[in-house]
Tab-separated table of C-alpha atoms in Angstrom:
chain	number	residue	atom	x	y	z
A	1	UNK	CA	-84.713	-219.694	-66.811
A	2	UNK	CA	-83.086	-222.989	-66.096
A	3	UNK	CA	-83.788	-226.204	-67.929
A	4	UNK	CA	-82.325	-229.618	-67.449
A	5	UNK	CA	-84.059	-231.995	-69.773
A	6	UNK	CA	-83.030	-235.521	-69.064
A	7	UNK	CA	-81.801	-238.187	-71.425
A	8	UNK	CA	-84.391	-239.947	-73.561
A	9	UNK	CA	-84.300	-241.956	-76.800
A	10	UNK	CA	-85.229	-238.766	-78.654
A	11	UNK	CA	-82.475	-236.796	-76.925
A	12	UNK	CA	-79.924	-239.498	-77.698
A	13	UNK	CA	-80.990	-239.469	-81.349
A	14	UNK	CA	-80.531	-235.718	-81.516
A	15	UNK	CA	-77.150	-236.076	-79.848
A	16	UNK	CA	-76.000	-238.531	-82.481
A	17	UNK	CA	-77.442	-236.262	-85.160
A	18	UNK	CA	-75.537	-233.304	-83.743
A	19	UNK	CA	-72.295	-235.276	-83.859
A	20	UNK	CA	-72.106	-234.518	-87.587
A	21	UNK	CA	-72.835	-230.840	-87.129
A	22	UNK	CA	-70.213	-228.478	-88.519
A	23	UNK	CA	-70.593	-224.717	-88.299
A	24	UNK	CA	-69.849	-222.953	-91.531
A	25	UNK	CA	-66.747	-220.879	-90.785
A	26	UNK	CA	-63.446	-221.211	-92.650
A	27	UNK	CA	-59.971	-220.686	-91.151
A	28	UNK	CA	-57.667	-219.433	-93.890
A	29	UNK	CA	-54.171	-218.072	-94.273
A	30	UNK	CA	-54.872	-215.526	-97.011
A	31	UNK	CA	-57.525	-212.902	-97.698
A	32	UNK	CA	-59.807	-213.217	-100.704
A	33	UNK	CA	-59.899	-210.016	-102.792
A	34	UNK	CA	-63.295	-209.485	-104.334
A	35	UNK	CA	-63.532	-208.020	-107.830
A	36	UNK	CA	-64.425	-204.368	-108.080
A	37	UNK	CA	-67.952	-203.469	-109.204
A	38	UNK	CA	-69.784	-200.158	-109.557
A	39	UNK	CA	-71.348	-198.728	-106.413
A	40	UNK	CA	-75.143	-198.687	-106.137
A	41	UNK	CA	-77.679	-196.530	-104.318
A	42	UNK	CA	-76.986	-196.370	-100.592
A	43	UNK	CA	-80.328	-197.124	-98.975
A	44	UNK	CA	-82.566	-199.965	-97.935
A	45	UNK	CA	-82.704	-202.491	-100.720
A	46	UNK	CA	-86.199	-203.434	-101.842
A	47	UNK	CA	-86.606	-206.215	-104.351
A	48	UNK	CA	-89.776	-206.837	-106.286
A	49	UNK	CA	-91.133	-210.352	-105.928
A	50	UNK	CA	-89.123	-212.668	-108.152
A	51	UNK	CA	-90.524	-215.304	-110.482
A	52	UNK	CA	-88.194	-218.304	-109.919
A	53	UNK	CA	-88.937	-219.582	-113.421
A	54	UNK	CA	-87.085	-216.541	-114.757
A	55	UNK	CA	-84.066	-217.013	-112.522
A	56	UNK	CA	-82.762	-215.085	-109.508
A	57	UNK	CA	-80.440	-212.568	-111.183
A	58	UNK	CA	-82.653	-209.562	-110.402
A	59	UNK	CA	-82.860	-210.591	-106.749
A	60	UNK	CA	-79.084	-211.025	-106.575
A	61	UNK	CA	-78.535	-207.562	-108.054
A	62	UNK	CA	-80.854	-206.053	-105.459
A	63	UNK	CA	-79.472	-207.652	-102.264
A	64	UNK	CA	-75.820	-208.399	-102.984
A	65	UNK	CA	-74.539	-204.888	-102.047
A	66	UNK	CA	-75.699	-205.437	-98.448
A	67	UNK	CA	-73.878	-208.775	-98.006
A	68	UNK	CA	-70.311	-208.658	-96.665
A	69	UNK	CA	-67.417	-211.020	-96.140
A	70	UNK	CA	-66.186	-210.976	-92.541
A	71	UNK	CA	-62.490	-211.406	-91.766
A	72	UNK	CA	-61.387	-212.043	-88.182
A	73	UNK	CA	-57.783	-211.910	-86.967
A	74	UNK	CA	-56.327	-213.470	-83.832
A	75	UNK	CA	-53.057	-212.370	-82.281
A	76	UNK	CA	-52.330	-215.868	-81.038
A	77	UNK	CA	-54.138	-218.848	-82.486
A	78	UNK	CA	-52.783	-221.132	-79.770
A	79	UNK	CA	-54.483	-219.005	-77.129
A	80	UNK	CA	-57.858	-219.839	-78.648
A	81	UNK	CA	-57.239	-223.531	-79.212
A	82	UNK	CA	-60.371	-225.606	-79.527
A	83	UNK	CA	-62.424	-222.790	-81.019
A	84	UNK	CA	-60.941	-220.288	-83.458
A	85	UNK	CA	-57.658	-222.153	-83.852
A	86	UNK	CA	-59.528	-225.227	-84.938
A	87	UNK	CA	-61.652	-223.503	-87.529
A	88	UNK	CA	-64.475	-222.380	-85.233
A	89	UNK	CA	-66.673	-224.972	-86.788
A	90	UNK	CA	-68.802	-225.761	-83.765
A	91	UNK	CA	-71.017	-223.353	-81.859
A	92	UNK	CA	-72.424	-223.987	-78.413
A	93	UNK	CA	-69.712	-226.346	-77.146
A	94	UNK	CA	-70.234	-228.943	-79.881
A	95	UNK	CA	-66.472	-229.489	-80.221
A	96	UNK	CA	-66.313	-231.262	-76.859
A	97	UNK	CA	-69.338	-233.366	-77.766
A	98	UNK	CA	-67.820	-234.219	-81.139
A	99	UNK	CA	-64.661	-235.610	-79.508
A	100	UNK	CA	-66.715	-238.502	-78.144
A	101	UNK	CA	-66.927	-239.936	-81.659
A	102	UNK	CA	-63.481	-241.202	-82.778
A	103	UNK	CA	-64.880	-242.266	-86.138
A	104	UNK	CA	-65.030	-238.551	-87.032
A	105	UNK	CA	-61.455	-237.762	-85.945
A	106	UNK	CA	-60.177	-237.444	-89.504
A	107	UNK	CA	-63.225	-235.662	-90.879
A	108	UNK	CA	-62.215	-232.498	-92.737
A	109	UNK	CA	-62.411	-229.600	-90.330
A	110	UNK	CA	-62.270	-231.530	-87.054
A	111	UNK	CA	-59.252	-230.609	-84.948
A	112	UNK	CA	-57.537	-228.859	-87.836
A	113	UNK	CA	-57.671	-225.584	-89.715
A	114	UNK	CA	-59.058	-225.090	-93.181
A	115	UNK	CA	-57.671	-223.374	-96.230
A	116	UNK	CA	-54.314	-222.699	-97.802
A	117	UNK	CA	-51.225	-223.609	-95.840
A	118	UNK	CA	-53.142	-225.839	-93.442
A	119	UNK	CA	-54.119	-228.986	-95.239
A	120	UNK	CA	-54.647	-231.652	-92.654
A	121	UNK	CA	-52.366	-231.752	-89.642
A	122	UNK	CA	-52.755	-233.234	-86.217
A	123	UNK	CA	-54.751	-230.444	-84.588
A	124	UNK	CA	-51.775	-228.422	-83.363
A	125	UNK	CA	-51.399	-224.734	-84.098
A	126	UNK	CA	-50.438	-224.218	-87.737
A	127	UNK	CA	-50.247	-220.424	-87.403
A	128	UNK	CA	-47.983	-219.792	-84.400
A	129	UNK	CA	-47.814	-216.046	-85.044
A	130	UNK	CA	-51.527	-215.514	-85.555
A	131	UNK	CA	-54.436	-216.679	-87.641
A	132	UNK	CA	-57.552	-215.546	-89.418
A	133	UNK	CA	-61.058	-216.885	-89.764
A	134	UNK	CA	-63.551	-215.892	-92.405
A	135	UNK	CA	-67.318	-215.820	-92.332
A	136	UNK	CA	-70.220	-213.850	-93.739
A	137	UNK	CA	-72.572	-211.085	-92.658
A	138	UNK	CA	-75.115	-208.561	-93.873
A	139	UNK	CA	-75.783	-204.868	-93.234
A	140	UNK	CA	-79.050	-203.932	-91.516
A	141	UNK	CA	-78.787	-200.114	-91.323
A	142	UNK	CA	-77.446	-197.254	-93.402
A	143	UNK	CA	-74.944	-196.325	-90.694
A	144	UNK	CA	-73.210	-199.700	-90.951
A	145	UNK	CA	-74.597	-202.082	-88.347
A	146	UNK	CA	-74.208	-205.648	-89.579
A	147	UNK	CA	-75.193	-209.123	-88.392
A	148	UNK	CA	-73.047	-212.247	-88.269
A	149	UNK	CA	-72.612	-215.303	-86.029
A	150	UNK	CA	-71.122	-215.235	-82.548
A	151	UNK	CA	-68.809	-218.110	-83.439
A	152	UNK	CA	-67.424	-216.035	-86.336
A	153	UNK	CA	-66.241	-213.078	-84.222
A	154	UNK	CA	-65.900	-214.569	-80.745
A	155	UNK	CA	-62.627	-213.551	-79.013
A	156	UNK	CA	-61.404	-211.727	-82.132
A	157	UNK	CA	-58.569	-209.214	-81.911
A	158	UNK	CA	-59.536	-207.500	-85.159
A	159	UNK	CA	-62.642	-207.655	-87.339
A	160	UNK	CA	-63.010	-206.272	-90.849
A	161	UNK	CA	-65.559	-206.576	-93.630
A	162	UNK	CA	-65.186	-206.603	-97.394
A	163	UNK	CA	-67.931	-205.182	-99.582
A	164	UNK	CA	-69.137	-206.355	-102.971
A	165	UNK	CA	-66.878	-203.797	-104.718
A	166	UNK	CA	-63.804	-205.039	-102.828
A	167	UNK	CA	-63.647	-202.134	-100.370
A	168	UNK	CA	-62.488	-203.225	-96.918
A	169	UNK	CA	-63.498	-201.559	-93.640
A	170	UNK	CA	-62.605	-202.183	-90.030
A	171	UNK	CA	-65.491	-203.205	-87.766
A	172	UNK	CA	-66.209	-203.262	-84.047
A	173	UNK	CA	-68.048	-206.029	-82.189
A	174	UNK	CA	-71.008	-204.340	-80.471
A	175	UNK	CA	-72.347	-207.422	-78.726
A	176	UNK	CA	-72.669	-211.177	-78.973
A	177	UNK	CA	-75.176	-213.771	-77.808
A	178	UNK	CA	-73.698	-217.275	-77.540
A	179	UNK	CA	-77.080	-218.820	-76.707
A	180	UNK	CA	-78.433	-218.016	-80.175
A	181	UNK	CA	-75.014	-217.749	-81.872
A	182	UNK	CA	-75.677	-214.190	-83.059
A	183	UNK	CA	-73.435	-211.121	-83.098
A	184	UNK	CA	-73.828	-207.462	-84.011
A	185	UNK	CA	-70.901	-205.545	-85.487
A	186	UNK	CA	-70.523	-201.907	-86.558
A	187	UNK	CA	-68.586	-200.954	-89.671
A	188	UNK	CA	-66.136	-198.117	-89.042
A	189	UNK	CA	-66.818	-195.646	-91.861
A	190	UNK	CA	-67.761	-192.104	-90.830
A	191	UNK	CA	-70.318	-190.330	-93.004
A	192	UNK	CA	-70.639	-193.395	-95.219
A	193	UNK	CA	-74.175	-194.546	-96.018
A	194	UNK	CA	-74.482	-198.250	-96.719
A	195	UNK	CA	-76.989	-200.337	-98.594
A	196	UNK	CA	-78.883	-202.539	-96.174
A	197	UNK	CA	-81.582	-205.178	-96.001
A	198	UNK	CA	-84.398	-205.844	-93.541
A	199	UNK	CA	-85.684	-208.880	-91.665
A	200	UNK	CA	-88.947	-210.326	-92.945
A	201	UNK	CA	-92.089	-209.906	-90.852
A	202	UNK	CA	-93.686	-213.003	-92.369
A	203	UNK	CA	-93.316	-216.484	-90.946
A	204	UNK	CA	-91.596	-218.817	-93.415
A	205	UNK	CA	-93.372	-221.945	-94.595
A	206	UNK	CA	-91.921	-225.301	-95.538
A	207	UNK	CA	-91.481	-225.234	-99.314
A	208	UNK	CA	-90.773	-221.498	-99.604
A	209	UNK	CA	-87.894	-220.488	-101.884
A	210	UNK	CA	-84.728	-219.207	-100.182
A	211	UNK	CA	-81.510	-217.745	-101.577
A	212	UNK	CA	-78.329	-217.983	-99.478
A	213	UNK	CA	-75.511	-215.489	-100.042
A	214	UNK	CA	-72.104	-215.639	-98.387
A	215	UNK	CA	-68.379	-216.246	-98.374
A	216	UNK	CA	-67.818	-220.031	-98.567
A	217	UNK	CA	-64.160	-221.043	-98.229
A	218	UNK	CA	-63.204	-217.379	-98.587
A	219	UNK	CA	-64.480	-217.186	-102.169
A	220	UNK	CA	-66.869	-214.297	-101.411
A	221	UNK	CA	-70.088	-213.251	-103.146
A	222	UNK	CA	-71.448	-216.769	-103.645
A	223	UNK	CA	-75.169	-217.392	-104.247
A	224	UNK	CA	-77.075	-220.661	-103.810
A	225	UNK	CA	-80.803	-221.358	-103.880
A	226	UNK	CA	-83.154	-223.910	-102.386
A	227	UNK	CA	-86.262	-224.200	-100.267
A	228	UNK	CA	-87.207	-224.241	-96.619
A	229	UNK	CA	-86.975	-227.950	-95.788
A	230	UNK	CA	-88.271	-227.898	-92.201
A	231	UNK	CA	-88.954	-225.567	-89.273
A	232	UNK	CA	-88.335	-225.735	-85.533
A	233	UNK	CA	-85.231	-227.911	-85.654
A	234	UNK	CA	-83.394	-228.603	-82.374
A	235	UNK	CA	-79.783	-229.469	-83.229
A	236	UNK	CA	-78.443	-229.438	-79.677
A	237	UNK	CA	-76.409	-226.239	-79.973
A	238	UNK	CA	-78.179	-224.204	-77.293
A	239	UNK	CA	-81.225	-223.775	-75.043
A	240	UNK	CA	-83.197	-221.787	-77.608
A	241	UNK	CA	-82.688	-223.941	-80.684
A	242	UNK	CA	-85.422	-223.239	-83.210
A	243	UNK	CA	-83.588	-223.537	-86.506
A	244	UNK	CA	-84.990	-223.307	-89.989
A	245	UNK	CA	-83.632	-226.112	-92.170
A	246	UNK	CA	-82.848	-225.226	-95.784
A	247	UNK	CA	-81.371	-227.155	-98.691
A	248	UNK	CA	-79.571	-224.228	-100.342
A	249	UNK	CA	-75.887	-225.182	-100.311
A	250	UNK	CA	-74.023	-223.844	-97.245
A	251	UNK	CA	-70.335	-224.458	-96.584
A	252	UNK	CA	-67.649	-223.212	-94.190
A	253	UNK	CA	-67.462	-219.476	-94.530
A	254	UNK	CA	-71.226	-219.102	-95.043
A	255	UNK	CA	-71.710	-218.655	-91.288
A	256	UNK	CA	-73.481	-215.388	-90.514
A	257	UNK	CA	-74.667	-214.847	-94.063
A	258	UNK	CA	-78.299	-214.177	-94.960
A	259	UNK	CA	-80.955	-216.411	-96.454
A	260	UNK	CA	-83.391	-214.288	-98.462
A	261	UNK	CA	-86.980	-214.801	-99.542
A	262	UNK	CA	-88.168	-213.835	-103.019
A	263	UNK	CA	-88.946	-210.300	-101.807
A	264	UNK	CA	-85.319	-209.690	-100.833
A	265	UNK	CA	-86.013	-209.883	-97.078
A	266	UNK	CA	-83.823	-211.824	-94.664
A	267	UNK	CA	-85.656	-214.932	-93.462
A	268	UNK	CA	-82.690	-216.488	-91.661
A	269	UNK	CA	-79.009	-216.325	-90.736
A	270	UNK	CA	-77.028	-219.300	-92.032
A	271	UNK	CA	-75.273	-220.901	-89.085
A	272	UNK	CA	-74.540	-224.610	-89.374
A	273	UNK	CA	-74.649	-227.664	-91.590
A	274	UNK	CA	-75.057	-231.364	-91.022
A	275	UNK	CA	-72.321	-233.110	-92.957
A	276	UNK	CA	-70.559	-236.473	-92.664
A	277	UNK	CA	-67.974	-235.211	-95.171
A	278	UNK	CA	-67.456	-231.616	-94.089
A	279	UNK	CA	-69.060	-230.243	-97.275
A	280	UNK	CA	-72.634	-229.371	-98.110
A	281	UNK	CA	-75.036	-232.290	-98.426
A	282	UNK	CA	-78.144	-230.127	-98.630
A	283	UNK	CA	-78.910	-229.958	-94.908
A	284	UNK	CA	-78.261	-226.471	-93.586
A	285	UNK	CA	-79.595	-224.587	-90.585
A	286	UNK	CA	-80.487	-220.915	-90.311
A	287	UNK	CA	-81.579	-218.830	-87.315
A	288	UNK	CA	-85.091	-217.547	-88.129
A	289	UNK	CA	-85.573	-213.814	-88.613
A	290	UNK	CA	-88.156	-213.771	-85.805
A	291	UNK	CA	-85.494	-214.929	-83.348
A	292	UNK	CA	-82.669	-212.826	-84.748
A	293	UNK	CA	-84.508	-209.513	-84.912
A	294	UNK	CA	-85.251	-209.399	-81.176
A	295	UNK	CA	-81.734	-210.491	-80.219
A	296	UNK	CA	-80.064	-207.985	-82.546
A	297	UNK	CA	-82.281	-205.151	-81.287
A	298	UNK	CA	-81.268	-205.965	-77.701
A	299	UNK	CA	-77.567	-206.126	-78.636
A	300	UNK	CA	-77.840	-202.729	-80.339
A	301	UNK	CA	-79.552	-201.111	-77.356
A	302	UNK	CA	-77.670	-202.765	-74.482
A	303	UNK	CA	-74.640	-204.572	-75.901
A	304	UNK	CA	-76.104	-207.783	-74.479
A	305	UNK	CA	-79.352	-209.708	-74.514
A	306	UNK	CA	-81.794	-209.355	-71.627
A	307	UNK	CA	-84.105	-212.351	-71.346
A	308	UNK	CA	-87.109	-213.167	-69.250
A	309	UNK	CA	-86.621	-215.624	-66.384
A	310	UNK	CA	-89.104	-217.855	-64.590
A	311	UNK	CA	-86.741	-219.839	-62.372
A	312	UNK	CA	-87.815	-223.445	-62.770
A	313	UNK	CA	-86.112	-226.663	-63.750
A	314	UNK	CA	-88.382	-228.339	-66.270
A	315	UNK	CA	-88.703	-231.392	-68.475
A	316	UNK	CA	-91.038	-232.500	-71.259
A	317	UNK	CA	-94.321	-234.247	-70.519
A	318	UNK	CA	-93.853	-237.654	-72.104
A	319	UNK	CA	-96.679	-240.063	-72.868
A	320	UNK	CA	-95.782	-242.029	-69.734
A	321	UNK	CA	-95.755	-238.930	-67.534
A	322	UNK	CA	-99.030	-237.729	-69.043
A	323	UNK	CA	-100.614	-241.085	-68.259
A	324	UNK	CA	-99.319	-241.063	-64.692
A	325	UNK	CA	-100.725	-237.551	-64.162
A	326	UNK	CA	-104.030	-238.290	-65.829
A	327	UNK	CA	-103.402	-235.728	-68.566
A	328	UNK	CA	-105.203	-236.120	-71.882
A	329	UNK	CA	-102.248	-235.057	-74.042
A	330	UNK	CA	-98.468	-235.252	-73.681
A	331	UNK	CA	-98.017	-231.490	-73.884
A	332	UNK	CA	-96.589	-228.793	-71.671
A	333	UNK	CA	-93.641	-228.811	-69.280
A	334	UNK	CA	-93.492	-230.417	-65.854
A	335	UNK	CA	-91.698	-228.571	-63.060
A	336	UNK	CA	-88.988	-230.754	-61.550
A	337	UNK	CA	-87.646	-228.029	-59.250
A	338	UNK	CA	-88.264	-224.396	-58.374
A	339	UNK	CA	-85.315	-222.063	-57.851
A	340	UNK	CA	-85.026	-220.161	-54.596
A	341	UNK	CA	-85.972	-216.446	-54.720
A	342	UNK	CA	-87.335	-216.882	-58.249
A	343	UNK	CA	-90.413	-215.375	-59.960
A	344	UNK	CA	-91.929	-218.867	-60.122
A	345	UNK	CA	-91.596	-219.375	-56.377
A	346	UNK	CA	-93.114	-215.951	-55.676
A	347	UNK	CA	-96.058	-216.785	-57.946
A	348	UNK	CA	-96.766	-220.039	-56.120
A	349	UNK	CA	-95.442	-222.503	-58.690
A	350	UNK	CA	-94.705	-225.854	-57.062
A	351	UNK	CA	-92.652	-228.890	-57.882
A	352	UNK	CA	-94.803	-231.297	-59.877
A	353	UNK	CA	-96.927	-228.612	-61.536
A	354	UNK	CA	-97.449	-229.023	-65.268
A	355	UNK	CA	-97.287	-225.733	-67.184
A	356	UNK	CA	-99.719	-225.718	-70.112
A	357	UNK	CA	-99.841	-222.026	-71.082
A	358	UNK	CA	-97.956	-218.809	-70.524
A	359	UNK	CA	-99.308	-215.401	-71.453
A	360	UNK	CA	-102.300	-217.145	-73.021
A	361	UNK	CA	-100.182	-219.194	-75.439
A	362	UNK	CA	-100.138	-222.998	-75.433
A	363	UNK	CA	-96.869	-224.691	-74.467
A	364	UNK	CA	-95.945	-227.679	-76.601
A	365	UNK	CA	-92.944	-228.832	-74.567
A	366	UNK	CA	-90.207	-227.652	-72.207
A	367	UNK	CA	-88.102	-226.194	-75.021
A	368	UNK	CA	-91.072	-224.160	-76.199
A	369	UNK	CA	-91.588	-222.816	-72.667
A	370	UNK	CA	-87.920	-221.812	-72.422
A	371	UNK	CA	-88.112	-219.808	-75.651
A	372	UNK	CA	-91.396	-218.128	-74.760
A	373	UNK	CA	-90.273	-217.074	-71.285
A	374	UNK	CA	-86.973	-215.766	-72.665
A	375	UNK	CA	-88.923	-213.569	-75.076
A	376	UNK	CA	-91.092	-211.908	-72.412
A	377	UNK	CA	-89.924	-208.527	-71.186
A	378	UNK	CA	-88.603	-208.670	-67.618
A	379	UNK	CA	-91.041	-206.993	-65.246
A	380	UNK	CA	-94.146	-207.965	-67.237
A	381	UNK	CA	-96.832	-209.828	-65.285
A	382	UNK	CA	-98.346	-212.663	-67.325
A	383	UNK	CA	-100.844	-215.462	-66.634
A	384	UNK	CA	-99.533	-218.991	-66.182
A	385	UNK	CA	-101.892	-221.936	-66.659
A	386	UNK	CA	-100.906	-225.055	-64.748
A	387	UNK	CA	-102.269	-228.456	-63.776
A	388	UNK	CA	-101.809	-229.413	-60.115
A	389	UNK	CA	-103.208	-232.592	-58.591
A	390	UNK	CA	-105.412	-233.060	-61.632
A	391	UNK	CA	-106.900	-229.564	-61.445
A	392	UNK	CA	-106.284	-226.724	-63.893
A	393	UNK	CA	-105.583	-223.323	-62.362
A	394	UNK	CA	-104.185	-219.930	-63.332
A	395	UNK	CA	-101.387	-218.066	-61.570
A	396	UNK	CA	-99.948	-214.651	-62.277
A	397	UNK	CA	-96.184	-214.457	-62.500
A	398	UNK	CA	-94.016	-211.363	-62.777
A	399	UNK	CA	-91.217	-212.333	-65.153
A	400	UNK	CA	-87.730	-211.628	-63.844
A	401	UNK	CA	-84.429	-210.919	-65.581
A	402	UNK	CA	-82.365	-213.969	-66.352
A	403	UNK	CA	-79.208	-213.837	-64.202
A	404	UNK	CA	-75.850	-214.030	-65.937
A	405	UNK	CA	-75.153	-217.035	-63.710
A	406	UNK	CA	-78.583	-218.283	-62.629
A	407	UNK	CA	-78.820	-219.684	-59.130
A	408	UNK	CA	-79.495	-223.370	-59.179
A	409	UNK	CA	-81.763	-224.995	-56.653
A	410	UNK	CA	-79.619	-226.218	-53.774
A	411	UNK	CA	-78.405	-229.787	-53.887
A	412	UNK	CA	-78.102	-231.469	-50.537
A	413	UNK	CA	-74.974	-233.428	-49.868
A	414	UNK	CA	-74.972	-236.148	-47.301
A	415	UNK	CA	-73.907	-239.729	-47.205
A	416	UNK	CA	-75.601	-242.402	-49.272
A	417	UNK	CA	-75.113	-244.968	-46.547
A	418	UNK	CA	-78.261	-246.846	-45.530
A	419	UNK	CA	-79.448	-248.015	-42.166
A	420	UNK	CA	-81.761	-250.555	-43.739
A	421	UNK	CA	-82.240	-251.798	-47.298
A	422	UNK	CA	-85.710	-252.686	-48.566
A	423	UNK	CA	-86.628	-254.379	-51.842
A	424	UNK	CA	-89.353	-252.973	-54.096
A	425	UNK	CA	-89.377	-255.928	-56.452
A	426	UNK	CA	-92.302	-254.680	-58.534
A	427	UNK	CA	-90.268	-251.625	-59.505
A	428	UNK	CA	-86.939	-253.412	-59.818
A	429	UNK	CA	-85.453	-251.374	-56.972
A	430	UNK	CA	-83.850	-251.698	-53.587
A	431	UNK	CA	-84.050	-248.533	-51.527
A	432	UNK	CA	-82.973	-247.308	-48.108
A	433	UNK	CA	-83.616	-244.254	-45.966
A	434	UNK	CA	-81.298	-241.391	-46.826
A	435	UNK	CA	-79.077	-240.495	-43.897
A	436	UNK	CA	-80.204	-236.856	-43.957
A	437	UNK	CA	-83.875	-237.878	-44.114
A	438	UNK	CA	-84.463	-236.215	-47.492
A	439	UNK	CA	-85.980	-238.992	-49.585
A	440	UNK	CA	-84.835	-242.566	-49.995
A	441	UNK	CA	-81.616	-243.670	-51.592
A	442	UNK	CA	-81.593	-246.144	-54.490
A	443	UNK	CA	-79.208	-248.901	-53.455
A	444	UNK	CA	-79.686	-251.290	-56.356
A	445	UNK	CA	-81.480	-251.356	-59.710
A	446	UNK	CA	-82.373	-254.678	-61.305
A	447	UNK	CA	-80.796	-255.041	-64.764
A	448	UNK	CA	-83.419	-255.034	-67.500
A	449	UNK	CA	-86.089	-253.588	-65.231
A	450	UNK	CA	-88.280	-250.645	-66.188
A	451	UNK	CA	-86.370	-248.560	-63.622
A	452	UNK	CA	-83.072	-249.377	-65.319
A	453	UNK	CA	-84.523	-248.636	-68.760
A	454	UNK	CA	-85.611	-245.215	-67.530
A	455	UNK	CA	-82.137	-244.378	-66.283
A	456	UNK	CA	-82.444	-244.916	-62.528
A	457	UNK	CA	-79.177	-245.973	-60.947
A	458	UNK	CA	-77.669	-246.694	-57.578
A	459	UNK	CA	-76.975	-243.489	-55.665
A	460	UNK	CA	-80.022	-241.625	-56.994
A	461	UNK	CA	-82.457	-240.267	-54.433
A	462	UNK	CA	-86.231	-240.661	-54.688
A	463	UNK	CA	-87.884	-237.544	-53.236
A	464	UNK	CA	-91.532	-238.058	-54.125
A	465	UNK	CA	-93.800	-240.911	-55.167
A	466	UNK	CA	-97.162	-240.061	-56.727
A	467	UNK	CA	-96.888	-236.493	-55.450
A	468	UNK	CA	-96.146	-237.519	-51.858
A	469	UNK	CA	-92.822	-236.829	-50.157
A	470	UNK	CA	-91.031	-239.954	-48.986
A	471	UNK	CA	-88.526	-240.218	-46.146
A	472	UNK	CA	-88.411	-243.972	-45.624
A	473	UNK	CA	-89.015	-247.127	-47.664
A	474	UNK	CA	-92.353	-247.554	-45.904
A	475	UNK	CA	-93.446	-244.184	-47.295
A	476	UNK	CA	-92.721	-245.484	-50.792
A	477	UNK	CA	-94.844	-248.569	-50.177
A	478	UNK	CA	-97.718	-246.494	-48.816
A	479	UNK	CA	-97.646	-244.125	-51.783
A	480	UNK	CA	-97.542	-247.034	-54.224
A	481	UNK	CA	-100.503	-248.686	-52.526
A	482	UNK	CA	-102.528	-245.461	-52.791
A	483	UNK	CA	-101.680	-245.017	-56.476
A	484	UNK	CA	-104.529	-246.231	-58.692
A	485	UNK	CA	-102.845	-245.648	-62.052
A	486	UNK	CA	-100.904	-248.032	-64.257
A	487	UNK	CA	-97.836	-245.832	-63.879
A	488	UNK	CA	-96.531	-243.956	-60.882
A	489	UNK	CA	-94.773	-240.592	-61.127
A	490	UNK	CA	-91.517	-240.507	-59.171
A	491	UNK	CA	-89.343	-237.438	-58.530
A	492	UNK	CA	-85.672	-238.370	-58.581
A	493	UNK	CA	-82.615	-236.330	-57.621
A	494	UNK	CA	-79.330	-237.142	-59.357
A	495	UNK	CA	-75.953	-235.442	-59.599
A	496	UNK	CA	-77.295	-233.516	-62.608
A	497	UNK	CA	-80.450	-232.205	-60.925
A	498	UNK	CA	-84.029	-233.386	-60.468
A	499	UNK	CA	-86.436	-235.033	-62.882
A	500	UNK	CA	-89.680	-236.966	-62.986
A	501	UNK	CA	-90.003	-240.475	-64.342
A	502	UNK	CA	-93.103	-242.581	-64.802
A	503	UNK	CA	-92.581	-246.171	-63.657
A	504	UNK	CA	-94.992	-249.001	-64.540
A	505	UNK	CA	-96.618	-250.582	-61.496
A	506	UNK	CA	-98.030	-254.010	-60.804
A	507	UNK	CA	-101.411	-252.531	-61.730
A	508	UNK	CA	-100.175	-251.904	-65.275
């Protein structure tokens, strides 16, 4: 499914927040050798519930054999510049975003490798003949399947894992999922039965104890504890962000390692930290077990993740949009565009519909809808509850398979030249008929106006006003006159796609 949520104060805040995000992978020049310890029973590890007042040593003894250090080698670091060569700190394209902030240029880990033999530098390749990154992982089956992060093993030439007792094995990448930053690897050890751990079936709660285990800075076998600080965090790393925030210390090299509950079950996969300094400041992010389990199962079965697809471009229902639509609450997702030949189009979904439920489950916002649709099995027919023209109705939609390169709704070209310019002073706009007849072109936006505050700019095209298509400035005036609300909903097409905005009117 396709989403293009437009810029808002909240989005900008999250963007600034994400500027300090550093994924927890270390680039090093040497391999840590873990001390040798006696082998333990090779089966699923079950830990009795731990009393935190008595410490976590029993829990550590139970789960540590299933946690591994992951070493990744690259034949040519320069060939992977900007990702592995620079420490692989940033999943989901965050490196490019980070470069917008020059104040962070000299932050440890930005544009330079980490570890011995690479202290500082100007971002150029410090390992011309090859390099190695280190992360963490954990075994989930007796035959050696293990979980780590995509950004740990992405584009690797060789992958190996080191066990608690110091034994090293080669591993193969079975599949990766960049959208959730997860990867499945298989340890190469015939007839070997490994200790392994399981994902929890329980939903974590804020305040629950967690224990993080991993390989920070290549040290291996490191344990930290804390609590679940928050749930449902969107850190701007991908379309399905739903991170669990924990305060157990996480540093570079912890990426891909597990966060355990007191029963020894994996509640999350440690993936990223927020840090102005590059080190842990008690704000870490883990992929919840509920997300990871489904993704890992799909990677094991198919080598890739198959997601459900609806085929709509959506945006959140803000308070202003809710008011303009006459909705009681600012919940759900409003459809800004419907993709050609999509399940949504076949089901009768229209531009301007507000989706409130899918498969009987309430939709809080557009991000929530994206995650829910992605989790529905392609081919399943599910009910879709929408609001259209103030009326609630149900549609049935047969969920499709998300394309590898989803088709975007067509964007008309055409000249922005105007035959006649008309002022809409109440809205702070001057508009003109679009040469191709599709909407009206914004020729000028008054500085400081509500239109300017909401991001309208010259060159944008207004397609609808109050649910009515417009082809000339007179159509805009007619639609505004018929609107009896304090705000009017306008569908705008920009270079980035389509979106709705709610503009105050003279009636407001």
